[in-house]
Amino acid sequence: MYKFVEKKRSLLFGLPLSFTTYKIDEELLKRKQGFLSVREDDCYLYKIQDVTLTRSLPERLFGLSTIICHTADTTDPVLVLSHIQNGDEVKQYLVKTSDEERMKRRTVNTLNITADEYENE
């Protein structure tokens, strides 16, 4: 069962004129694009490292948002969910669920912090 099913919408009155669908459940984010030639991409939520929500002026006028997910996925390091409704809810769900999935799978993101300034002393 999917938690969110959103369609990419046009900036003209926010109508769902596109053939792109985003589906999000507890473990996966799926993007299905196309009409004649269909492409479907999956990204596990535990691979999502950072989520950004943006709203341009036309998006704000029609209640739309764009969500940018920075992932550790090799095929899509930056996954963009363009012109969707309920952007705040989707972003909060992605942040919360991706953290839960990382804890469940015991994956840890580490930063490469160098100690160059301490080595010179």
PDB file of C-alpha atoms in Angstrom:
ATOM      1  CA  MET A   1       0.000   0.000   0.000  1.00  0.00           C
ATOM      2  CA  TYR A   2       1.379   3.380  -0.983  1.00  0.00           C
ATOM      3  CA  LYS A   3       1.460   6.239   1.504  1.00  0.00           C
ATOM      4  CA  PHE A   4       1.589   8.902  -1.234  1.00  0.00           C
ATOM      5  CA  VAL A   5       0.678   8.767  -4.910  1.00  0.00           C
ATOM      6  CA  GLU A   6       1.353  12.082  -6.635  1.00  0.00           C
ATOM      7  CA  LYS A   7       1.279  13.109 -10.294  1.00  0.00           C
ATOM      8  CA  LYS A   8       3.551  15.671 -11.875  1.00  0.00           C
ATOM      9  CA  ARG A   9       1.412  18.662 -12.727  1.00  0.00           C
ATOM     10  CA  SER A  10       1.740  21.476 -15.208  1.00  0.00           C
ATOM     11  CA  LEU A  11       2.248  25.017 -14.031  1.00  0.00           C
ATOM     12  CA  LEU A  12      -0.938  25.961 -15.911  1.00  0.00           C
ATOM     13  CA  PHE A  13      -3.511  25.894 -13.093  1.00  0.00           C
ATOM     14  CA  GLY A  14      -1.798  22.850 -11.554  1.00  0.00           C
ATOM     15  CA  LEU A  15      -3.516  20.362 -13.859  1.00  0.00           C
ATOM     16  CA  PRO A  16      -2.166  16.774 -14.025  1.00  0.00           C
ATOM     17  CA  LEU A  17      -1.318  16.850 -17.744  1.00  0.00           C
ATOM     18  CA  SER A  18       1.924  14.884 -17.445  1.00  0.00           C
ATOM     19  CA  PHE A  19       2.499  11.141 -17.629  1.00  0.00           C
ATOM     20  CA  THR A  20       4.802  11.099 -14.593  1.00  0.00           C
ATOM     21  CA  THR A  21       3.650   9.469 -11.357  1.00  0.00           C
ATOM     22  CA  TYR A  22       5.462   9.308  -8.015  1.00  0.00           C
ATOM     23  CA  LYS A  23       4.567   6.545  -5.542  1.00  0.00           C
ATOM     24  CA  ILE A  24       5.998   6.390  -2.032  1.00  0.00           C
ATOM     25  CA  ASP A  25       5.612   3.555   0.451  1.00  0.00           C
ATOM     26  CA  GLU A  26       7.509   2.567   3.610  1.00  0.00           C
ATOM     27  CA  GLU A  27      10.598   1.333   1.725  1.00  0.00           C
ATOM     28  CA  LEU A  28      10.607   2.671  -1.851  1.00  0.00           C
ATOM     29  CA  LEU A  29      10.125   5.807  -3.877  1.00  0.00           C
ATOM     30  CA  LYS A  30       8.977   4.915  -7.411  1.00  0.00           C
ATOM     31  CA  ARG A  31       8.924   7.249 -10.401  1.00  0.00           C
ATOM     32  CA  LYS A  32       7.063   6.147 -13.518  1.00  0.00           C
ATOM     33  CA  GLN A  33       7.438   8.309 -16.644  1.00  0.00           C
ATOM     34  CA  GLY A  34       6.080   8.130 -20.150  1.00  0.00           C
ATOM     35  CA  PHE A  35       3.083   7.174 -22.210  1.00  0.00           C
ATOM     36  CA  LEU A  36       4.263   5.122 -25.190  1.00  0.00           C
ATOM     37  CA  SER A  37       7.704   4.336 -23.850  1.00  0.00           C
ATOM     38  CA  VAL A  38       7.480   3.883 -20.093  1.00  0.00           C
ATOM     39  CA  ARG A  39      10.435   4.189 -17.714  1.00  0.00           C
ATOM     40  CA  GLU A  40      10.154   3.197 -14.058  1.00  0.00           C
ATOM     41  CA  ASP A  41      12.842   4.048 -11.478  1.00  0.00           C
ATOM     42  CA  ASP A  42      13.011   2.924  -7.855  1.00  0.00           C
ATOM     43  CA  CYS A  43      15.000   4.349  -4.976  1.00  0.00           C
ATOM     44  CA  TYR A  44      15.126   2.792  -1.521  1.00  0.00           C
ATOM     45  CA  LEU A  45      14.271   5.336   1.142  1.00  0.00           C
ATOM     46  CA  TYR A  46      17.307   4.452   3.253  1.00  0.00           C
ATOM     47  CA  LYS A  47      19.471   5.824   0.414  1.00  0.00           C
ATOM     48  CA  ILE A  48      17.927   9.298   0.649  1.00  0.00           C
ATOM     49  CA  GLN A  49      20.407  11.527   2.454  1.00  0.00           C
ATOM     50  CA  ASP A  50      18.885  14.994   2.145  1.00  0.00           C
ATOM     51  CA  VAL A  51      15.533  16.420   1.062  1.00  0.00           C
ATOM     52  CA  THR A  52      14.910  19.968  -0.170  1.00  0.00           C
ATOM     53  CA  LEU A  53      11.540  21.583  -0.869  1.00  0.00           C
ATOM     54  CA  THR A  54      11.379  24.487  -3.334  1.00  0.00           C
ATOM     55  CA  ARG A  55       8.479  26.611  -4.523  1.00  0.00           C
ATOM     56  CA  SER A  56       8.722  29.046  -7.394  1.00  0.00           C
ATOM     57  CA  LEU A  57       6.179  31.849  -7.757  1.00  0.00           C
ATOM     58  CA  PRO A  58       3.980  29.945 -10.269  1.00  0.00           C
ATOM     59  CA  GLU A  59       4.120  26.854  -8.041  1.00  0.00           C
ATOM     60  CA  ARG A  60       3.008  28.902  -5.027  1.00  0.00           C
ATOM     61  CA  LEU A  61       0.118  30.373  -7.011  1.00  0.00           C
ATOM     62  CA  PHE A  62      -1.242  26.903  -7.810  1.00  0.00           C
ATOM     63  CA  GLY A  63      -0.308  25.115  -4.567  1.00  0.00           C
ATOM     64  CA  LEU A  64       2.518  23.017  -6.014  1.00  0.00           C
ATOM     65  CA  SER A  65       6.028  22.143  -4.814  1.00  0.00           C
ATOM     66  CA  THR A  66       9.207  20.587  -6.133  1.00  0.00           C
ATOM     67  CA  ILE A  67      11.084  18.160  -3.883  1.00  0.00           C
ATOM     68  CA  ILE A  68      14.762  17.479  -4.505  1.00  0.00           C
ATOM     69  CA  CYS A  69      16.137  14.277  -2.952  1.00  0.00           C
ATOM     70  CA  HIS A  70      19.914  13.840  -2.754  1.00  0.00           C
ATOM     71  CA  THR A  71      20.523  10.107  -2.677  1.00  0.00           C
ATOM     72  CA  ALA A  72      23.308   7.553  -2.520  1.00  0.00           C
ATOM     73  CA  ASP A  73      21.754   5.793  -5.500  1.00  0.00           C
ATOM     74  CA  THR A  74      24.099   5.270  -8.457  1.00  0.00           C
ATOM     75  CA  THR A  75      21.482   5.714 -11.191  1.00  0.00           C
ATOM     76  CA  ASP A  76      19.828   8.843  -9.750  1.00  0.00           C
ATOM     77  CA  PRO A  77      22.058  10.751  -7.309  1.00  0.00           C
ATOM     78  CA  VAL A  78      19.573  13.640  -7.450  1.00  0.00           C
ATOM     79  CA  LEU A  79      15.925  12.619  -7.662  1.00  0.00           C
ATOM     80  CA  VAL A  80      13.495  15.457  -8.449  1.00  0.00           C
ATOM     81  CA  LEU A  81       9.765  15.224  -7.772  1.00  0.00           C
ATOM     82  CA  SER A  82       8.500  18.111  -9.900  1.00  0.00           C
ATOM     83  CA  HIS A  83       5.310  20.137  -9.458  1.00  0.00           C
ATOM     84  CA  ILE A  84       3.461  17.965  -6.938  1.00  0.00           C
ATOM     85  CA  GLN A  85       0.700  18.772  -4.494  1.00  0.00           C
ATOM     86  CA  ASN A  86       1.063  18.208  -0.726  1.00  0.00           C
ATOM     87  CA  GLY A  87       4.779  19.005  -0.877  1.00  0.00           C
ATOM     88  CA  ASP A  88       5.111  19.690   2.853  1.00  0.00           C
ATOM     89  CA  GLU A  89       3.564  16.353   3.811  1.00  0.00           C
ATOM     90  CA  VAL A  90       5.614  14.414   1.268  1.00  0.00           C
ATOM     91  CA  LYS A  91       8.865  16.068   2.396  1.00  0.00           C
ATOM     92  CA  GLN A  92       8.188  15.389   6.087  1.00  0.00           C
ATOM     93  CA  TYR A  93       7.278  11.782   5.313  1.00  0.00           C
ATOM     94  CA  LEU A  94      10.455  11.278   3.248  1.00  0.00           C
ATOM     95  CA  VAL A  95      12.694  12.761   5.960  1.00  0.00           C
ATOM     96  CA  LYS A  96      11.077  10.768   8.769  1.00  0.00           C
ATOM     97  CA  THR A  97      10.845   7.471   6.900  1.00  0.00           C
ATOM     98  CA  SER A  98      14.345   7.651   5.414  1.00  0.00           C
ATOM     99  CA  ASP A  99      15.773   8.130   8.931  1.00  0.00           C
ATOM    100  CA  GLU A 100      13.723   5.182  10.214  1.00  0.00           C
ATOM    101  CA  GLU A 101      14.843   2.974   7.316  1.00  0.00           C
ATOM    102  CA  ARG A 102      18.521   3.849   7.912  1.00  0.00           C
ATOM    103  CA  MET A 103      18.135   2.918  11.578  1.00  0.00           C
ATOM    104  CA  LYS A 104      16.307  -0.300  10.697  1.00  0.00           C
ATOM    105  CA  ARG A 105      19.012  -1.335   8.212  1.00  0.00           C
ATOM    106  CA  ARG A 106      21.788  -0.021  10.471  1.00  0.00           C
ATOM    107  CA  THR A 107      23.321   2.081   7.726  1.00  0.00           C
ATOM    108  CA  VAL A 108      25.338   5.079   8.783  1.00  0.00           C
ATOM    109  CA  ASN A 109      26.272   8.160   6.798  1.00  0.00           C
ATOM    110  CA  THR A 110      29.746   9.344   7.666  1.00  0.00           C
ATOM    111  CA  LEU A 111      31.427  12.621   6.873  1.00  0.00           C
ATOM    112  CA  ASN A 112      35.015  12.883   5.808  1.00  0.00           C
ATOM    113  CA  ILE A 113      36.355  15.435   8.256  1.00  0.00           C
ATOM    114  CA  THR A 114      40.058  16.073   7.944  1.00  0.00           C
ATOM    115  CA  ALA A 115      42.236  17.251  10.762  1.00  0.00           C
ATOM    116  CA  ASP A 116      44.585  19.340   8.625  1.00  0.00           C
ATOM    117  CA  GLU A 117      44.394  22.337  10.883  1.00  0.00           C
ATOM    118  CA  TYR A 118      45.430  20.251  13.911  1.00  0.00           C
ATOM    119  CA  GLU A 119      48.295  18.488  12.109  1.00  0.00           C
ATOM    120  CA  ASN A 120      50.152  21.785  11.603  1.00  0.00           C
ATOM    121  CA  GLU A 121      50.391  22.529  15.319  1.00  0.00           C
TER     122      GLU A 121
END
